[in-house]
GROMACS .gro file of C-alpha atoms in nm:
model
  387
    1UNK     CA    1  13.675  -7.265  -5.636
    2UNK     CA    2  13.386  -7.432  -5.459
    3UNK     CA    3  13.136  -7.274  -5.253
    4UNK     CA    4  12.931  -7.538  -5.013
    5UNK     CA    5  12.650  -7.522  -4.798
    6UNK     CA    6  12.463  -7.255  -5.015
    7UNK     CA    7  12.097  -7.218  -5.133
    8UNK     CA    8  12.134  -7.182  -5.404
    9UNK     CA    9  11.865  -6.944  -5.672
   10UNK     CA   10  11.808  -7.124  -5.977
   11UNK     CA   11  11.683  -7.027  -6.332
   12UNK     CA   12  11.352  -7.170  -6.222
   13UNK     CA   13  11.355  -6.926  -5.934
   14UNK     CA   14  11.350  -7.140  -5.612
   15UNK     CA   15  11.646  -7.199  -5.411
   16UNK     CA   16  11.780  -7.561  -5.345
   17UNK     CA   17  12.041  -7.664  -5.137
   18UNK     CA   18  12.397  -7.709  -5.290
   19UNK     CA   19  12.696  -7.611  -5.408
   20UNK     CA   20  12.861  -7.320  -5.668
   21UNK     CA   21  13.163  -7.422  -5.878
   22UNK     CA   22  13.377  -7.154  -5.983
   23UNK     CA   23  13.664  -7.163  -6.303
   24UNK     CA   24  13.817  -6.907  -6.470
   25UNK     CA   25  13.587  -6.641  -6.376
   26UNK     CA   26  13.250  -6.830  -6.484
   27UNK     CA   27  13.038  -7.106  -6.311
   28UNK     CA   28  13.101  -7.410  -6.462
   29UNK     CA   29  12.946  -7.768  -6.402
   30UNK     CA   30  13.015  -7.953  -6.092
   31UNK     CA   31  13.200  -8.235  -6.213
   32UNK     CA   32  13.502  -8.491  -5.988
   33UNK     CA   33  13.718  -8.447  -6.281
   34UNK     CA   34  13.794  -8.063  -6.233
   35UNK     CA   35  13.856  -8.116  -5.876
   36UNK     CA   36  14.217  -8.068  -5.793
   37UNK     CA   37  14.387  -8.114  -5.456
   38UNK     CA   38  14.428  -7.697  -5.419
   39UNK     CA   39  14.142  -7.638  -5.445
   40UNK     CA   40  14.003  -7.371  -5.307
   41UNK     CA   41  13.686  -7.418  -5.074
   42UNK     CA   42  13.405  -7.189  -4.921
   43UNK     CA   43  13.193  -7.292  -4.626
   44UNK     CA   44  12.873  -7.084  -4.743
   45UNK     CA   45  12.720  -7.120  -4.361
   46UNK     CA   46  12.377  -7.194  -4.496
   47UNK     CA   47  12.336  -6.850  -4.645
   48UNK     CA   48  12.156  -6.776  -4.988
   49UNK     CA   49  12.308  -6.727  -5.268
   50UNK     CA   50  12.183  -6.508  -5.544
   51UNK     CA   51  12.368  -6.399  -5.859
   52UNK     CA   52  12.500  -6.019  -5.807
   53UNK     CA   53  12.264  -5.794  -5.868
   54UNK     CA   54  12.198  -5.549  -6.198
   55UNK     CA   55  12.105  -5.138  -6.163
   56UNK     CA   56  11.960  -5.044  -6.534
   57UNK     CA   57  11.844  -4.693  -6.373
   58UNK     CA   58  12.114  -4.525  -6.113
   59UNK     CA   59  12.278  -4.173  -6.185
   60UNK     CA   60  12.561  -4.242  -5.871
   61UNK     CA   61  12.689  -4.247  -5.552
   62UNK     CA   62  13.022  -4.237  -5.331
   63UNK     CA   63  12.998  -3.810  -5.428
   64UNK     CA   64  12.973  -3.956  -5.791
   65UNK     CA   65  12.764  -3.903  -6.108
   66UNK     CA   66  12.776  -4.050  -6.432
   67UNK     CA   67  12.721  -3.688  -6.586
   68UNK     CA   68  13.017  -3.569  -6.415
   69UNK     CA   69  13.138  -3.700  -6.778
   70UNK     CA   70  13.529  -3.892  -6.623
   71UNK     CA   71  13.665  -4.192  -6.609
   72UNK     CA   72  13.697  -4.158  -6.231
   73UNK     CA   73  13.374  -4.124  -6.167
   74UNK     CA   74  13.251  -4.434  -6.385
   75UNK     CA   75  13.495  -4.674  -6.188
   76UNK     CA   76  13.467  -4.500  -5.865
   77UNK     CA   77  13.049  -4.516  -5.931
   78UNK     CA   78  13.146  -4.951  -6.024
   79UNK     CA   79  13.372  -4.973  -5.720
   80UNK     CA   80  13.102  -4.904  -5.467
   81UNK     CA   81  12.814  -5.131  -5.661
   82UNK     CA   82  13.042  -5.418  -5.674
   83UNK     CA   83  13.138  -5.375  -5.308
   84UNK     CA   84  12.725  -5.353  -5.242
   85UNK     CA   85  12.659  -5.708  -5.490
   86UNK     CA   86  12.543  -5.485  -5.788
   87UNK     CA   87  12.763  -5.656  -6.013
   88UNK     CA   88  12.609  -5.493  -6.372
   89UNK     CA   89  12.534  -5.144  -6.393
   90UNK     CA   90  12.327  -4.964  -6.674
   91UNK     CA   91  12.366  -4.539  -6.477
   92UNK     CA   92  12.105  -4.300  -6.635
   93UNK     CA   93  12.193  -4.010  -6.779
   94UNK     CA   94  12.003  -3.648  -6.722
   95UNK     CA   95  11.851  -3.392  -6.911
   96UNK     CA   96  12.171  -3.173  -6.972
   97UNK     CA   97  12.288  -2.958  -7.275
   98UNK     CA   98  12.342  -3.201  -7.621
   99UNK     CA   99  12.726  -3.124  -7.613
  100UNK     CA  100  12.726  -3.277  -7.242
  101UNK     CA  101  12.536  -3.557  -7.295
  102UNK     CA  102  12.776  -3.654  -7.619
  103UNK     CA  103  13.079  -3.619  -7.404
  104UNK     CA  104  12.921  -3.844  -7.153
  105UNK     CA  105  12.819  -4.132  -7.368
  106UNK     CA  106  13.178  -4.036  -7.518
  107UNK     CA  107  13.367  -4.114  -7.213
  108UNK     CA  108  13.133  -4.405  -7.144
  109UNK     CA  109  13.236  -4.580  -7.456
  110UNK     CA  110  13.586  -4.530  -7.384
  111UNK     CA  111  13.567  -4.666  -7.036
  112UNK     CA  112  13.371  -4.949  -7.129
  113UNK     CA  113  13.657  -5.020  -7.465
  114UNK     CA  114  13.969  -5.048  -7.182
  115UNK     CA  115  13.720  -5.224  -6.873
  116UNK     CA  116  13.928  -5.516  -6.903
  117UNK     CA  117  14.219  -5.338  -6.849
  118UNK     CA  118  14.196  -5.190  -6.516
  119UNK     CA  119  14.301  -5.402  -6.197
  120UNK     CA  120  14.030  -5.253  -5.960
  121UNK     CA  121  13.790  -5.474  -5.937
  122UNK     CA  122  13.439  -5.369  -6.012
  123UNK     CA  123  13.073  -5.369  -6.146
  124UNK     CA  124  13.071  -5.430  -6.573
  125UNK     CA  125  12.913  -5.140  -6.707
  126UNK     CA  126  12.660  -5.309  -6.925
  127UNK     CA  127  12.475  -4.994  -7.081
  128UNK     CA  128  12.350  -4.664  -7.037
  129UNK     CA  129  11.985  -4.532  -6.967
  130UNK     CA  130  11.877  -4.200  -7.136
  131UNK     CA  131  11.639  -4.052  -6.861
  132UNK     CA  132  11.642  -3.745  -7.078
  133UNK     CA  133  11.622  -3.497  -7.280
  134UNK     CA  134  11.323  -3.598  -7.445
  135UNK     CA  135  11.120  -3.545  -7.199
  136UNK     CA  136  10.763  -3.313  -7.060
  137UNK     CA  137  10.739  -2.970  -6.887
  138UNK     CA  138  10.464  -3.118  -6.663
  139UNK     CA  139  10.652  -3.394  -6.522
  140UNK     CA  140  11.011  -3.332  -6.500
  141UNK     CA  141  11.065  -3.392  -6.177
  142UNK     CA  142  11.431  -3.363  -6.091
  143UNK     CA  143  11.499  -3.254  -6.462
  144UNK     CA  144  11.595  -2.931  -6.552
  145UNK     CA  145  11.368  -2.796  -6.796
  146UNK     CA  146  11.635  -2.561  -6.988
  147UNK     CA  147  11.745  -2.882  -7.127
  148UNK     CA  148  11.431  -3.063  -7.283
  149UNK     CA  149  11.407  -3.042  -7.622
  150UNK     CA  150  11.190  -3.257  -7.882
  151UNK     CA  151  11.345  -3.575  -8.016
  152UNK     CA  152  11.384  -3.679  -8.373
  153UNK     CA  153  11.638  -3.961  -8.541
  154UNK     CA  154  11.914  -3.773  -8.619
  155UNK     CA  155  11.997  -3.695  -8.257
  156UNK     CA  156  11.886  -4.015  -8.142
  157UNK     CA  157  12.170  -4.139  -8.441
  158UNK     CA  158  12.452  -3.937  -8.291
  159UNK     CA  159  12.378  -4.052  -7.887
  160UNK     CA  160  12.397  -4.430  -8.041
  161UNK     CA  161  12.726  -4.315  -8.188
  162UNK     CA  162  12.863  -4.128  -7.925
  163UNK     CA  163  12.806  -4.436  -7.715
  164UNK     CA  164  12.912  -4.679  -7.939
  165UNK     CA  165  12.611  -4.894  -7.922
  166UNK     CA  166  12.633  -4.851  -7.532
  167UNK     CA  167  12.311  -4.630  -7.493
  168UNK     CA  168  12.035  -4.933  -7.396
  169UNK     CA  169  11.715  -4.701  -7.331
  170UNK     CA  170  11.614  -4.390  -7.438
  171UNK     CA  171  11.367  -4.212  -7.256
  172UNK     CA  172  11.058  -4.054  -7.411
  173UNK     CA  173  10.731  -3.845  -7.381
  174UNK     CA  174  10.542  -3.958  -7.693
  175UNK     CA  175  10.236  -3.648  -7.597
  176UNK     CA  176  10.515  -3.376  -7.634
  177UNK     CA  177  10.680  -3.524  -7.954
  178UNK     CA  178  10.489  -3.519  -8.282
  179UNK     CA  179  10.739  -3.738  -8.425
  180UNK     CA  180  10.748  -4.006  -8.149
  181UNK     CA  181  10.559  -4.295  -8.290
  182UNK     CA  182  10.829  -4.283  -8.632
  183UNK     CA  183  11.084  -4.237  -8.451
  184UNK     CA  184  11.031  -4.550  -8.226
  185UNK     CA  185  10.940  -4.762  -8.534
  186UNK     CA  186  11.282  -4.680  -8.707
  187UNK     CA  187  11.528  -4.732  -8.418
  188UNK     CA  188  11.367  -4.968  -8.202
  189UNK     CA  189  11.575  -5.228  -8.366
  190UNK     CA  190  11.870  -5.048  -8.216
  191UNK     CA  191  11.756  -4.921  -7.887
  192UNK     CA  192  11.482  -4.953  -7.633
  193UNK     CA  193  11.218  -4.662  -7.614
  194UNK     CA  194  11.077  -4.638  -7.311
  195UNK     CA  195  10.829  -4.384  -7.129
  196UNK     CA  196  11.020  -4.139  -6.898
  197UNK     CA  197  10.881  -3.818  -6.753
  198UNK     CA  198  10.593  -3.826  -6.938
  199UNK     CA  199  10.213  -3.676  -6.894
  200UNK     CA  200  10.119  -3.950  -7.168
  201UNK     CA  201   9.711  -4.020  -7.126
  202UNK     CA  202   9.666  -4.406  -7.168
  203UNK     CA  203   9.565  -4.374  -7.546
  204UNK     CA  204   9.863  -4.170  -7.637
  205UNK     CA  205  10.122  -4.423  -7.442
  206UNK     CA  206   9.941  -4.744  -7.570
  207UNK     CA  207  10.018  -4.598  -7.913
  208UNK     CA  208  10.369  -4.529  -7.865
  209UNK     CA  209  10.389  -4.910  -7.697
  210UNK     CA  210  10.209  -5.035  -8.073
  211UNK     CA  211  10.476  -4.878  -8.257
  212UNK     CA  212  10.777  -5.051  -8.059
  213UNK     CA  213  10.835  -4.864  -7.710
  214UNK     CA  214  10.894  -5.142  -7.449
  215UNK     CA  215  10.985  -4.998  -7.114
  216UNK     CA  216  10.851  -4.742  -6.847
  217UNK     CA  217  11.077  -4.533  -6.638
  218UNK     CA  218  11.037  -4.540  -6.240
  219UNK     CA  219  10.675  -4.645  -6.323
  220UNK     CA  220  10.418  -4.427  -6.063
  221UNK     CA  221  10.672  -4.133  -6.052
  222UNK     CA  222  10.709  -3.896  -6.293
  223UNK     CA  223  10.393  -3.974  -6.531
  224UNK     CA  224   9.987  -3.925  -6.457
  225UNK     CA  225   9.844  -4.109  -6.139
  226UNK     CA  226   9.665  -4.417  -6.238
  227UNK     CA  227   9.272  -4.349  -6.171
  228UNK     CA  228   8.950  -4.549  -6.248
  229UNK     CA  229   8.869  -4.292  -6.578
  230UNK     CA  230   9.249  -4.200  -6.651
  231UNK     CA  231   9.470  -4.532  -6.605
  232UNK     CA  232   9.743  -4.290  -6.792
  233UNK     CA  233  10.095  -4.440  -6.864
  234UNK     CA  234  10.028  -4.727  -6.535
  235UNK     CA  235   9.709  -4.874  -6.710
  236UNK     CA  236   9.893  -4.877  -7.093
  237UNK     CA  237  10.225  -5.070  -6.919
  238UNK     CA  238   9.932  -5.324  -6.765
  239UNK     CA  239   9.790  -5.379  -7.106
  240UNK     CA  240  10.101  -5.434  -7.286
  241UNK     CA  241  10.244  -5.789  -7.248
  242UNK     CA  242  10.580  -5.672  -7.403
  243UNK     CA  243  10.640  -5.350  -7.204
  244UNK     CA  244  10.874  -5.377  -6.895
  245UNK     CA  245  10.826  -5.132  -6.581
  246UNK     CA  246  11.110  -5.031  -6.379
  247UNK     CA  247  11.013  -5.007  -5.985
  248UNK     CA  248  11.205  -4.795  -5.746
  249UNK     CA  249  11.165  -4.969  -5.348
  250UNK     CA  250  11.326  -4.755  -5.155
  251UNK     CA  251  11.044  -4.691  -4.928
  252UNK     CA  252  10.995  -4.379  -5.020
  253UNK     CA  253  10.905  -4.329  -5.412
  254UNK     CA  254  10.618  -4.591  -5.368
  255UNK     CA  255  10.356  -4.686  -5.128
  256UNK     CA  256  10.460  -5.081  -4.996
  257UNK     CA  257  10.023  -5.143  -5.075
  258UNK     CA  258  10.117  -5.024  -5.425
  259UNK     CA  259  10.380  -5.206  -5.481
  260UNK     CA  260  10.240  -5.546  -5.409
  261UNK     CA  261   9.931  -5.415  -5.634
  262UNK     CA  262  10.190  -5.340  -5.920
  263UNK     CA  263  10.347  -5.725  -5.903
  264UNK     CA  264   9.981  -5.842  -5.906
  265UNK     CA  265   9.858  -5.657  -6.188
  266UNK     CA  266  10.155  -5.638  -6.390
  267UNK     CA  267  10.332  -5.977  -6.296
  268UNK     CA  268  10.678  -6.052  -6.176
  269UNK     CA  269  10.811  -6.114  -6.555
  270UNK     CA  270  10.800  -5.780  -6.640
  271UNK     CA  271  10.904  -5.620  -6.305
  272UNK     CA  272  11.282  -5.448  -6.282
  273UNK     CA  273  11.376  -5.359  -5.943
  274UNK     CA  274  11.598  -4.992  -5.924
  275UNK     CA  275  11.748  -4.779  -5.690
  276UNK     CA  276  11.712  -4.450  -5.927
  277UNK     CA  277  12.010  -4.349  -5.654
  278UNK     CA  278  12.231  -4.041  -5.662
  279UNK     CA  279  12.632  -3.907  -5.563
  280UNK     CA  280  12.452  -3.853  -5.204
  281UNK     CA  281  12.409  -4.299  -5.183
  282UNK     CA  282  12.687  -4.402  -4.964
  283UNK     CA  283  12.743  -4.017  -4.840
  284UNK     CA  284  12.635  -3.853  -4.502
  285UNK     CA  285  12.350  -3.554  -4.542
  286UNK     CA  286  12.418  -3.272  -4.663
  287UNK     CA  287  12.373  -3.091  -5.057
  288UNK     CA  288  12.408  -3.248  -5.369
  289UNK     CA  289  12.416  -3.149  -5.728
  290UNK     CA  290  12.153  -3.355  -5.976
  291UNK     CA  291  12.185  -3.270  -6.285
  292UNK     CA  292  12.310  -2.926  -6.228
  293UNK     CA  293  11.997  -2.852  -5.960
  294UNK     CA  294  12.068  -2.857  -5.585
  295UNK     CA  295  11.926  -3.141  -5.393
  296UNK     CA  296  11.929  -3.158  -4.988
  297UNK     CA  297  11.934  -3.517  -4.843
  298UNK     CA  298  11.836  -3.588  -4.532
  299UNK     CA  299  11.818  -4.013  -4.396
  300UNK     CA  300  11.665  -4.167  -4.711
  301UNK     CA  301  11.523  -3.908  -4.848
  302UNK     CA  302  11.699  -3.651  -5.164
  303UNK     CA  303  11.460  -3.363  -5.277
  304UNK     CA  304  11.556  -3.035  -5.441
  305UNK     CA  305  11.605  -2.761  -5.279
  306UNK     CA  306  11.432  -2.526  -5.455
  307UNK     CA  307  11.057  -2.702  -5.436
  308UNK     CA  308  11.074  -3.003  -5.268
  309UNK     CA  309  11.029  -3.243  -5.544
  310UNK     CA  310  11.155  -3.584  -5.522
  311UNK     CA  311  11.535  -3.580  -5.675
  312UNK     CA  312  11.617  -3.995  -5.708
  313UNK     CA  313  11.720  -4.212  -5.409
  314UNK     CA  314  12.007  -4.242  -5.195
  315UNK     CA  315  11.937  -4.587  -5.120
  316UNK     CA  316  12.109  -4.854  -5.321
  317UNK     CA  317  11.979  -5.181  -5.555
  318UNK     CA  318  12.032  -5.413  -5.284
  319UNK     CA  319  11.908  -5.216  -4.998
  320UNK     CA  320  11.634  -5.148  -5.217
  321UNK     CA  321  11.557  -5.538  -5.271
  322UNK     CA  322  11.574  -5.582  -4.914
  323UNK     CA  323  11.318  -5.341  -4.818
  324UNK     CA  324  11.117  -5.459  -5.135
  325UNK     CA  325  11.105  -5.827  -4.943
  326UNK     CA  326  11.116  -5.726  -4.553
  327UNK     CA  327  10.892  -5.379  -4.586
  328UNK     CA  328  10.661  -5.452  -4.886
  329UNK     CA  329  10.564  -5.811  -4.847
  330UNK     CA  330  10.763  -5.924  -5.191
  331UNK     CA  331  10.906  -6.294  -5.162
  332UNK     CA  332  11.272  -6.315  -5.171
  333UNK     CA  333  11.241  -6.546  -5.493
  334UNK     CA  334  11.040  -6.261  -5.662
  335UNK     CA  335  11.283  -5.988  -5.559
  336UNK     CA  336  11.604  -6.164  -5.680
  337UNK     CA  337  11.435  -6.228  -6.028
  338UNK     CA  338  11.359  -5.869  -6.082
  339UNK     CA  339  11.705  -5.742  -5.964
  340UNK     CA  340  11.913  -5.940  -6.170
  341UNK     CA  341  11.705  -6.215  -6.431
  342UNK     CA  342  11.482  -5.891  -6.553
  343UNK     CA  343  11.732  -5.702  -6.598
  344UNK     CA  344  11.955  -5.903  -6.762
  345UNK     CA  345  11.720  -5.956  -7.013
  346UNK     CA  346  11.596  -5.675  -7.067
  347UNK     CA  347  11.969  -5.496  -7.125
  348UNK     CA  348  11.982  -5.842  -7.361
  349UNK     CA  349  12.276  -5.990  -7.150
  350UNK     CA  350  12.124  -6.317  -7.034
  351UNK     CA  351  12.377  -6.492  -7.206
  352UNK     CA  352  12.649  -6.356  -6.932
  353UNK     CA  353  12.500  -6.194  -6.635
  354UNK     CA  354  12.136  -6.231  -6.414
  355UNK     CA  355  12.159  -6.611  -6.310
  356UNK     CA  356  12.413  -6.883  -6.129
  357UNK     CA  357  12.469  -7.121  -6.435
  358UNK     CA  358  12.757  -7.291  -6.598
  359UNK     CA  359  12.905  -7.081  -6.852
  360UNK     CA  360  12.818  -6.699  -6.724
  361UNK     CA  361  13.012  -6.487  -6.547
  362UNK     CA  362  13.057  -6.553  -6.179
  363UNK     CA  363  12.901  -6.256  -6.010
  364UNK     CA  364  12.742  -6.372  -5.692
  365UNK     CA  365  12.626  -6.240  -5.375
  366UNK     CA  366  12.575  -6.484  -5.005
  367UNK     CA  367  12.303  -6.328  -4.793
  368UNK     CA  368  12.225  -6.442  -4.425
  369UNK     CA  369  11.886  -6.520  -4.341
  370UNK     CA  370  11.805  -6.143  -4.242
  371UNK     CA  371  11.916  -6.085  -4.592
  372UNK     CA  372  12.295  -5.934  -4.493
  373UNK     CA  373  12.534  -5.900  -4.746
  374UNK     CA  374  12.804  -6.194  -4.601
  375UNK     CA  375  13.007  -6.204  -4.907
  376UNK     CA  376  13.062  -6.090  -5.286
  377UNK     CA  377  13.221  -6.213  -5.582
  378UNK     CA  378  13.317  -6.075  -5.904
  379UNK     CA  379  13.420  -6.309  -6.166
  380UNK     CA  380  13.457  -6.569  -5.900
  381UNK     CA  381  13.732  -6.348  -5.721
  382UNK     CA  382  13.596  -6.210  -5.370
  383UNK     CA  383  13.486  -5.820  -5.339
  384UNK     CA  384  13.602  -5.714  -5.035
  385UNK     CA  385  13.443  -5.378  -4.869
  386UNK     CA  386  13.726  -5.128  -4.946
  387UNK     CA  387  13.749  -5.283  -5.363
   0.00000   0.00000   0.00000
């Protein structure tokens, strides 16, 4: 397959006019000797073209969850992000019961084993992200605080295990955990720690970012506000040149002026785009369940029921980059890189997924110039709307 008349994003992170080659489900190098007389060619109409796009921080959509703990859900949940141009998905888990959460990571593992299997095409799941149940009383958010408990290796040991390797991140609050700091220091080579739900004062994070954590959760929400005298969790992710900092642009979690602050100060490197969406993205209003707690969605906007609080998104990753480059003032080039480079590396999958170049897997998305989703491909075959 050959796609023409494309802009195409680079690995240098500028677009260039051009053309995609497509074999055997990867791009491959444009060359006249694998050019055969059937084959197949796409007028791209000008439009951009961006590789498809990676969620390391979603809980579901379509009326699905990831902690509904079934097979359906997981390729019902990687139907919809294909069909959308999120092409690698990394869903979150909540803070449920221990027994849940092992039958979860269970099911995940099992899914993930027989992927290649199933004739539905759909997003790869590439991970999971442990939002809890390590987590703080103080800021819990949309977490239900029956469920936190303090974290040591030995449970951290049997999620890995449960998952088969398939849990990327797990989620942290180093101020409510006296064993935090060894506990990141002996598993970091197998997992990423990062800073979820936390009411971690800037000396307290900075130290659990020393011993090995390298990633904030939905960075603003859920942790201390960043002030002059008490930078909290935000000022410790600024200082550390190692720590990643997921950003949820739905419009809603974070101001547009703090978002453009955030790529300033922290840098476009280090940036992951998320939706942080629920079962309500891709649903009409109504009530949800989160995690076992109610949430009422009304337009773009899930909180739940019983206080108001913020409960995720209902907007997806690529609606998400869109309003991150027409709302907030982010360049396109930026946005792409943190929706599908960052997180690509940051799930260690570089090698396969999060740019168009010979040898990975052809996941791609065309955009028109206002940014509309023209056309999707999964391993070079086309997603229609209905996969």
């Amino acid at each position: 397959m050959i796609i023409k008349n494309v802009k195409v994003y680079t690995e240098e992170k500028v677009f260039q006019e051009g053309e995609i080659w497509i074999g055997d489900g990867r791009f491959v190098e444009q060359t006249e000797n694998r050019l055969s007389a059937d084959e197949e060619v796409i007028d791209g109409q000008g439009c951009y073209a961006i590789p498809g796009l990676i969620d390391i921080h979603f809980h579901g959509c379509k009326g699905f969850d990831i902690c509904d703990g079934t097979r359906e859900s997981l390729m019902e949940i990687a139907k919809y992000e294909a069909s959308v141009g999120v092409t690698g998905i990394c869903p979150a888990t909540m803070t449920l019961p221990v027994e849940e959460l092992t039958h979860i990571l269970s099911v995940a593992a099992a899914y993930k084993n027989t992927a290649e299997d199933k004739n539905t095409i759909a997003a790869d799941l590439l991970g999971i992200n442990m939002e809890g149940p390590f987590i703080s009383e103080e800021k819990k958010g949309a977490q239900d605080h029956r469920n936190i408990i303090s974290c040591d290796g030995e449970l951290c040991r049997q999620f890995l295990k449960s998952s088969q390797g398939l849990v990327k991140f797990i989620g942290i609050a180093p101020e409510r955990n006296k064993n935090a700091l060894q506990l990141i220091r002996e598993l970091k080579q197998c997992v990423n720690f990062s800073l979820a739900h936390t009411n971690a004062d800037y000396d307290t994070a900075m130290a659990a970012f020393a011993a090995g954590a390298n990633h904030a959760v939905h960075l603003y929400n859920a942790m201390p506000a960043f002030t002059h005298r008490a930078p909290g969790v935000v000022g410790a992710v600024s200082d550390s040149p190692c720590v990643n900092a997921e950003l949820i642009c739905d419009g809603v979690h974070i101001h547009p002026s703090v978002v453009r602050a955030t790529f300033k100060m922290i840098g476009k490197e280090r940036i992951i785009l998320i939706s942080d969406s629920m079962r309500a993205t891709g649903m009409p209003d109504g009530r949800y369940q989160l995690g076992g707690l109610e949430v009422g969605v009304a337009g773009n906007r899930a909180v739940l029921v019983s206080n108001g609080a913020l409960a995720g998104s209902v907007t997806n990753l690529m609606d998400c980059m869109k309003i991150a480059v027409k709302k907030m003032g982010i360049p396109l080039e930026i946005a792409v890189a943190c929706a599908t480079m960052n997180p690509a590396k940051a799930l260690g999958e570089f090698e396969n997924y999060g740019s168009i170049a010979p040898g990975k897997k052809a996941d791609m998305v065309l955009l028109d110039q206002d940014l509309e989703r023209k056309m999707v491909f999964k391993n070079g075959v086309l997603v229609s709307p209905n996969n």
